[in-house]
C-alpha cells in the first residue's frame, strides 16, 4: 500500500531505535558466534592438513633414523656415537617411556599422539618393532614453519571481515523490513489525522464562540454546571485540535520569532484552562519573574498549553499545579499520578501513551520536545509514582 510520508515520521522514534538496537545487538552476536565457530573449524582443518603433509616427511626421517639405529645397534662395540641429521632432531625411549638418548629440545613428550605441535616445534612418534639399543619409541622433532599459521589467520580475517560486512548489511535490510509495517501504520495515522483535522475547525470554533456568547446571569445553576462541562470538553478538543494542526501544518511554516514575555503569556494560558482547573478543584501556585525569550509565540504557546493540560489531566482531584519562572528556567510541576522512571525517556515519542484512561493521541509532548529542540532548549523530567511530576525547561 502506498502512503504519503510526513516529515515528522521520517526519523526513527526512540522506541523504534531501541528495538532496532536490540535486534542488531542480538543479530551481531549471532553473526560473530557463527564466524568464530567457522574460524575455529577452518583453523583446525588447516592444521590437520598441514600435519598430514608433515607426517609424510617425518615418516621418511623416522625410517632413515631407524636404519641408522639398526646399524649402531649391530656395531655398537665399534661405534658409540648417536646418529645425527641436520634436518631433524631425534630421541629414543624404552618401553616404559624412559629416555635412553635425546637430542630434542622438548622435555615432555606426548606418546598418546602420533604427530602434534608443541610450541614452535612438530613432534612425530614412531613405534619401533625391533628394540634397537633397547628403544621402543623414536621421536622426531623439527621446527614448525609458522608461515602456514600466518597464512591461515590472514584468510580468517579477510574472509571473516567480508562475511561480517555482508551479514551486517543483510541485518540492516532485515531490520528495515521488520520495521516497515510499524512505519506504514504511523504514516497512515498521520495521513488520517491530517485529513480529519480540517473537518474539526468549523464545528469547534462554532461551539467555543457560542459558549462565549451565552448569558450566564440568566442561566439556572444546574445549567451553568452543564455549560462548564461543555466548555471544558470544548477546550480539551481545542487543545488537541491545535496540536494536530501544528503537527500536520504549522510546524512546516517559517518561524516568526519575536521577543515574548513569558509571564503574561503563562497567566493567559492558565486563565484559558481555568474552567478545567476549577472543575478538578486544583490549587494553582505561581512564583514567576518577568522573563522574556526570543521565540515563535505560537510555538511557545503550544509548549505551555501542553504542559498545563498534562498537569491538569494527570493530576489528582484537589491537587496542586505549580509554576516557577525565572531567568533561563521555567518549571511546571504537579501532584499527579507520576510516571515510572524507566518510561521517562520514551514519553516524548509520538503516539506514546502510558495512561489509557485519559484521552488523546499521545502527540502533545512530542510536539513540546520538537519545538524545544528546534530552539536548542533543554527539558528535564523528574517524576515519582503517586507523588507528581516536575518538568524543567532551561534556555
Coordinates of C-alpha atoms in Angstrom, one line a residue:
X1 CA 0.0 0.0 0.0
X2 CA 1.4 3.4 -0.9
X3 CA 1.3 6.0 1.8
X4 CA 2.5 9.6 1.9
X5 CA 5.4 10.3 4.3
X6 CA 5.3 13.1 6.7
X7 CA 8.4 14.9 7.8
X8 CA 7.6 14.2 11.4
X9 CA 7.7 10.4 10.7
X10 CA 10.9 10.5 8.6
X11 CA 13.1 9.9 11.7
X12 CA 13.0 6.9 14.0
X13 CA 11.2 7.1 17.3
X14 CA 13.2 6.3 20.4
X15 CA 11.2 3.1 21.0
X16 CA 12.0 2.1 17.4
X17 CA 15.6 2.9 17.9
X18 CA 15.7 0.7 21.0
X19 CA 14.0 -2.2 19.2
X20 CA 16.4 -1.8 16.2
X21 CA 19.4 -1.6 18.6
X22 CA 18.3 -4.8 20.5
X23 CA 17.8 -6.6 17.2
X24 CA 21.1 -5.6 15.8
X25 CA 23.0 -6.5 19.0
X26 CA 21.4 -9.9 19.1
X27 CA 22.0 -10.4 15.3
X28 CA 25.6 -9.2 15.6
X29 CA 26.2 -11.6 18.5
X30 CA 24.9 -14.5 16.4
X31 CA 26.9 -13.5 13.4
X32 CA 30.1 -13.1 15.4
X33 CA 29.5 -16.5 17.1
X34 CA 28.9 -18.1 13.7
X35 CA 32.1 -16.6 12.3
X36 CA 34.1 -17.6 15.3
X37 CA 32.9 -21.2 15.1
X38 CA 33.6 -21.3 11.4
X39 CA 37.1 -19.8 12.0
X40 CA 37.9 -22.5 14.6
X41 CA 36.7 -25.3 12.3
X42 CA 38.7 -23.8 9.4
X43 CA 41.8 -23.4 11.6
X44 CA 41.7 -27.0 12.9
X45 CA 41.1 -28.4 9.4
X46 CA 44.0 -26.5 8.0
X47 CA 46.2 -27.6 10.9
X48 CA 45.3 -31.2 10.3
X49 CA 46.0 -30.8 6.6
X50 CA 49.5 -29.3 7.4
X51 CA 50.2 -32.1 9.8
X52 CA 49.2 -34.7 7.3
X53 CA 51.7 -33.2 4.8
X54 CA 54.4 -33.1 7.5
X55 CA 53.6 -36.7 8.5
X56 CA 54.9 -38.0 5.2
X57 CA 58.2 -36.1 5.6
X58 CA 58.6 -37.1 9.2
X59 CA 57.9 -40.8 8.4
X60 CA 60.7 -40.7 5.9
X61 CA 63.0 -39.1 8.5
X62 CA 62.0 -41.8 11.0
X63 CA 62.7 -44.6 8.5
X64 CA 66.2 -43.1 7.9
X65 CA 66.9 -42.8 11.6
X66 CA 65.6 -46.3 12.3
X67 CA 68.1 -47.7 9.8
X68 CA 70.9 -45.7 11.4
X69 CA 69.9 -47.1 14.9
X70 CA 69.9 -50.5 13.4
X71 CA 73.5 -50.1 12.2
X72 CA 74.5 -48.6 15.5
X73 CA 72.9 -51.4 17.4
X74 CA 74.8 -54.1 15.4
X75 CA 78.1 -52.3 15.5
X76 CA 77.8 -50.7 19.0
X77 CA 81.2 -52.1 20.1
X78 CA 82.9 -50.2 17.3
X79 CA 80.6 -47.1 17.1
X80 CA 79.2 -45.4 20.1
X81 CA 78.1 -42.1 18.5
X82 CA 74.4 -41.5 18.3
X83 CA 73.4 -40.7 14.6
X84 CA 72.6 -37.1 13.9
X85 CA 70.9 -35.4 11.0
X86 CA 70.8 -31.6 10.3
X87 CA 67.3 -31.8 9.0
X88 CA 65.7 -33.0 12.3
X89 CA 66.4 -33.8 15.9
X90 CA 65.6 -37.2 17.5
X91 CA 65.3 -39.1 20.7
X92 CA 64.7 -42.8 21.7
X93 CA 62.7 -44.0 24.7
X94 CA 62.2 -47.5 26.1
X95 CA 59.0 -49.4 26.6
X96 CA 58.4 -47.6 29.9
X97 CA 58.7 -44.2 28.2
X98 CA 62.1 -43.7 29.9
X99 CA 64.6 -41.6 27.8
X100 CA 67.6 -43.6 26.5
X101 CA 69.1 -40.8 24.5
X102 CA 67.8 -37.4 23.3
X103 CA 68.8 -34.5 21.0
X104 CA 65.4 -32.9 21.1
X105 CA 64.5 -29.7 22.9
X106 CA 61.1 -30.6 24.2
X107 CA 61.2 -32.4 27.5
X108 CA 57.6 -33.6 27.8
X109 CA 56.6 -35.9 25.0
X110 CA 53.0 -36.9 24.4
X111 CA 53.2 -40.6 23.5
X112 CA 49.4 -40.8 23.0
X113 CA 49.5 -38.9 19.7
X114 CA 51.4 -39.8 16.6
X115 CA 52.1 -36.2 15.5
X116 CA 51.4 -32.9 17.2
X117 CA 52.5 -29.4 17.6
X118 CA 54.1 -28.2 20.9
X119 CA 55.2 -24.5 20.9
X120 CA 57.0 -23.9 17.7
X121 CA 58.0 -27.5 17.1
X122 CA 56.4 -30.5 15.5
X123 CA 56.9 -34.0 17.0
X124 CA 56.4 -37.3 15.4
X125 CA 56.3 -40.6 17.4
X126 CA 57.4 -43.8 15.6
X127 CA 56.8 -47.1 17.4
X128 CA 59.7 -49.5 16.8
X129 CA 59.1 -53.2 16.3
X130 CA 62.7 -54.1 16.8
X131 CA 64.2 -52.8 20.1
X132 CA 67.4 -51.4 18.6
X133 CA 69.5 -50.2 21.5
X134 CA 66.6 -51.1 23.7
X135 CA 64.4 -48.4 22.2
X136 CA 60.6 -48.8 21.8
X137 CA 59.8 -45.3 20.6
X138 CA 61.6 -43.0 18.2
X139 CA 60.7 -39.3 18.5
X140 CA 61.4 -37.0 15.5
X141 CA 61.4 -33.2 16.2
X142 CA 61.5 -30.4 13.6
X143 CA 61.0 -26.6 13.9
X144 CA 57.5 -25.5 12.9
X145 CA 57.4 -23.2 10.0
X146 CA 54.8 -20.7 11.3
X147 CA 54.2 -19.4 7.8
X148 CA 51.2 -21.7 7.4
X149 CA 49.6 -20.2 10.6
X150 CA 50.1 -16.6 9.4
X151 CA 48.5 -17.5 6.1
X152 CA 45.5 -19.1 7.9
X153 CA 45.0 -16.0 10.1
X154 CA 45.1 -13.8 7.0
X155 CA 42.4 -15.8 5.4
X156 CA 40.3 -15.9 8.5
X157 CA 40.5 -12.1 9.0
X158 CA 40.0 -11.5 5.3
X159 CA 37.0 -13.8 4.7
X160 CA 35.7 -13.2 8.2
X161 CA 35.6 -9.4 7.7
X162 CA 33.9 -9.9 4.3
X163 CA 31.3 -12.2 5.8
X164 CA 30.7 -9.9 8.7
X165 CA 30.1 -6.9 6.5
X166 CA 27.8 -8.9 4.3
X167 CA 25.7 -10.1 7.2
X168 CA 25.6 -6.6 8.8
X169 CA 24.2 -5.1 5.6
X170 CA 21.8 -8.0 5.4
X171 CA 20.9 -7.4 9.1
X172 CA 20.1 -3.7 8.3
X173 CA 17.9 -4.8 5.4
X174 CA 16.1 -7.2 7.7
X175 CA 15.6 -4.6 10.4
X176 CA 14.2 -2.2 7.9
X177 CA 11.9 -4.9 6.6
X178 CA 10.7 -5.7 10.1
X179 CA 10.1 -2.0 11.0
X180 CA 8.3 -1.2 7.7
X181 CA 4.8 -2.3 8.9
X182 CA 5.2 -0.1 12.0
X183 CA 6.4 2.8 9.9
X184 CA 3.5 2.4 7.5
X185 CA 1.0 2.4 10.3
X186 CA 2.4 5.6 11.7
X187 CA 2.4 7.3 8.3
X188 CA -1.2 6.1 7.7
X189 CA -2.2 7.5 11.1
X190 CA -0.5 10.8 10.2
X191 CA -2.5 10.9 7.0
X192 CA -5.7 10.2 8.8
X193 CA -5.1 12.9 11.3
X194 CA -4.2 15.4 8.6
X195 CA -7.4 14.6 6.7
X196 CA -9.7 14.8 9.7
X197 CA -8.1 17.9 11.3
X198 CA -9.5 20.1 8.5
X199 CA -13.0 18.9 9.4
X200 CA -12.8 19.8 13.1
X201 CA -12.1 23.5 12.7
X202 CA -15.5 24.9 11.8
X203 CA -17.7 23.0 14.4
X204 CA -15.1 23.5 17.1
X205 CA -15.0 27.3 16.5
X206 CA -18.8 27.4 16.5
X207 CA -19.0 25.6 19.8
X208 CA -16.5 27.8 21.6
X209 CA -17.9 31.0 20.1
X210 CA -21.5 30.1 21.2
X211 CA -20.3 29.2 24.7
X212 CA -18.6 32.7 25.0
X213 CA -21.9 34.4 23.9
X214 CA -24.1 32.6 26.3
X215 CA -25.5 34.8 29.1
X216 CA -24.6 33.1 32.3
X217 CA -26.5 35.5 34.5
X218 CA -29.9 34.3 33.5
X219 CA -28.9 30.7 33.5
X220 CA -30.0 28.2 36.1
X221 CA -27.3 26.8 38.4
X222 CA -27.6 23.3 37.1
X223 CA -27.3 24.6 33.5
X224 CA -24.2 26.6 34.5
X225 CA -22.5 23.4 35.6
X226 CA -23.5 21.7 32.4
X227 CA -22.2 24.6 30.4
X228 CA -18.9 24.5 32.3
X229 CA -18.5 20.8 31.5
X230 CA -19.2 21.6 27.8
X231 CA -16.7 24.4 27.9
X232 CA -14.0 22.1 29.4
X233 CA -14.7 19.4 26.8
X234 CA -14.6 22.0 24.0
X235 CA -11.3 23.4 25.2
X236 CA -9.9 20.0 25.6
X237 CA -10.8 19.2 22.0
X238 CA -9.5 22.7 21.0
X239 CA -6.1 21.9 22.6
X240 CA -6.0 18.6 20.7
X241 CA -7.0 20.4 17.5
X242 CA -4.2 22.9 18.0
X243 CA -1.7 20.1 18.4
X244 CA -3.0 18.2 15.4
X245 CA -2.9 21.4 13.3
X246 CA 0.7 22.1 14.4
X247 CA 1.6 18.5 13.7
X248 CA 0.3 18.5 10.2
X249 CA 0.7 22.1 9.1
X250 CA 2.2 24.7 11.3
X251 CA 5.5 23.0 12.1
X252 CA 6.4 23.3 8.4
X253 CA 5.8 27.0 8.4
X254 CA 8.6 29.5 8.7
X255 CA 9.2 30.7 12.3
X256 CA 8.1 34.2 13.2
X257 CA 10.5 34.8 16.1
X258 CA 9.9 37.7 18.4
X259 CA 10.7 38.8 22.0
X260 CA 8.0 37.1 24.1
X261 CA 7.2 38.0 27.7
X262 CA 6.6 34.6 29.3
X263 CA 4.8 35.6 32.5
X264 CA 1.7 37.3 30.9
X265 CA 1.5 34.5 28.3
X266 CA 1.6 31.9 31.0
X267 CA -1.0 33.7 33.0
X268 CA -3.2 34.0 29.9
X269 CA -3.0 30.3 29.2
X270 CA -3.7 29.4 32.9
X271 CA -6.8 31.6 32.6
X272 CA -7.8 29.8 29.4
X273 CA -7.7 26.4 31.3
X274 CA -9.2 27.9 34.4
X275 CA -12.6 26.2 34.0
X276 CA -10.8 22.8 33.7
X277 CA -8.6 23.7 36.7
X278 CA -11.7 24.6 38.8
X279 CA -13.5 21.5 37.8
X280 CA -10.8 19.4 39.4
X281 CA -10.5 21.8 42.3
X282 CA -6.8 22.2 41.7
X283 CA -4.7 24.8 43.6
X284 CA -2.5 26.9 41.3
X285 CA 0.7 28.2 42.7
X286 CA 2.8 30.8 40.8
X287 CA 6.3 32.0 41.5
X288 CA 7.2 34.0 38.4
X289 CA 9.6 36.7 37.5
X290 CA 9.4 38.9 34.4
X291 CA 11.3 36.9 31.8
X292 CA 11.5 37.3 28.0
X293 CA 12.7 35.0 25.3
X294 CA 13.1 35.2 21.5
X295 CA 10.8 32.6 20.1
X296 CA 7.8 32.0 17.8
X297 CA 4.9 32.9 20.1
X298 CA 2.6 30.3 18.6
X299 CA 5.2 27.5 19.3
X300 CA 5.8 28.7 22.8
X301 CA 2.0 28.7 23.3
X302 CA 1.9 25.1 22.2
X303 CA 4.6 24.2 24.7
X304 CA 2.9 25.9 27.6
X305 CA -0.6 24.6 26.7
X306 CA 0.6 21.0 26.6
X307 CA 2.5 21.3 29.9
X308 CA -0.6 22.9 31.6
X309 CA -3.1 20.4 30.1
X310 CA -0.9 17.4 31.2
X311 CA -0.5 18.9 34.7
X312 CA -4.3 19.1 34.9
X313 CA -5.1 15.9 33.1
X314 CA -2.8 13.6 35.2
X315 CA -3.4 15.4 38.5
X316 CA -5.5 14.2 41.3
X317 CA -8.7 15.9 42.3
X318 CA -7.8 18.7 44.8
X319 CA -4.1 18.6 43.9
X320 CA -1.7 21.3 43.1
X321 CA -0.2 22.8 39.9
X322 CA 2.9 24.9 40.3
X323 CA 4.8 27.3 38.1
X324 CA 8.2 28.7 38.8
X325 CA 9.6 31.1 36.2
X326 CA 13.0 32.9 36.5
X327 CA 15.7 33.9 34.1
X328 CA 16.7 30.9 32.0
X329 CA 14.3 28.5 33.5
X330 CA 10.6 27.5 33.6
X331 CA 9.4 24.7 35.8
X332 CA 5.9 23.2 35.8
X333 CA 5.1 20.7 38.5
X334 CA 2.0 18.8 39.7
X335 CA 0.9 16.4 42.4
X336 CA -0.4 13.9 40.0
X337 CA 0.0 10.2 39.2
X338 CA 3.6 10.4 38.1
X339 CA 5.4 8.1 35.7
X340 CA 7.8 5.3 36.1
X341 CA 11.5 6.3 35.8
X342 CA 12.2 3.8 33.1
X343 CA 9.4 5.2 30.9
X344 CA 10.6 8.8 31.1
X345 CA 13.0 8.5 28.1
X346 CA 10.0 7.4 25.9
X347 CA 7.4 10.0 27.0
X348 CA 8.4 12.3 24.2
X349 CA 7.8 9.7 21.5
X350 CA 4.9 10.4 19.2
X351 CA 1.8 8.3 19.9
X352 CA 3.3 7.1 23.2
X353 CA 0.7 6.9 25.9
X354 CA 1.3 5.5 29.4
X355 CA -2.2 6.1 30.8
X356 CA -5.0 4.6 28.7
X357 CA -7.7 6.0 31.0
X358 CA -7.1 9.5 29.7
X359 CA -7.9 10.6 26.1
X360 CA -5.5 11.9 23.4
X361 CA -3.3 10.7 20.7
X362 CA 0.0 10.9 22.7
X363 CA 1.3 13.7 20.5
X364 CA 1.5 16.7 22.9
X365 CA 4.9 16.0 24.5
X366 CA 6.4 15.0 21.2
X367 CA 5.5 18.5 19.9
X368 CA 6.9 20.1 23.0
X369 CA 10.2 18.2 22.5
X370 CA 10.4 19.0 18.8
X371 CA 9.8 22.8 19.4
X372 CA 12.4 22.9 22.3
X373 CA 15.0 21.0 20.2
X374 CA 14.4 23.5 17.4
X375 CA 15.4 26.3 19.7
X376 CA 18.1 24.3 21.5
X377 CA 16.2 24.5 24.8
X378 CA 16.7 21.6 27.2
X379 CA 13.9 19.8 29.0
X380 CA 14.3 17.6 32.1
X381 CA 11.7 15.4 33.7
X382 CA 11.6 14.3 37.4
X383 CA 8.7 12.1 38.4
X384 CA 7.7 9.8 41.2
X385 CA 4.7 7.5 41.1
X386 CA 1.6 8.9 43.0
X387 CA 3.7 12.0 44.1
X388 CA 3.8 14.0 40.9
X389 CA 6.0 15.3 38.0
X390 CA 8.3 18.2 37.6
X391 CA 9.1 19.4 34.1
X392 CA 12.0 21.8 33.9
X393 CA 12.8 23.8 30.8
X394 CA 16.2 25.6 30.6
X395 CA 17.5 28.0 27.9

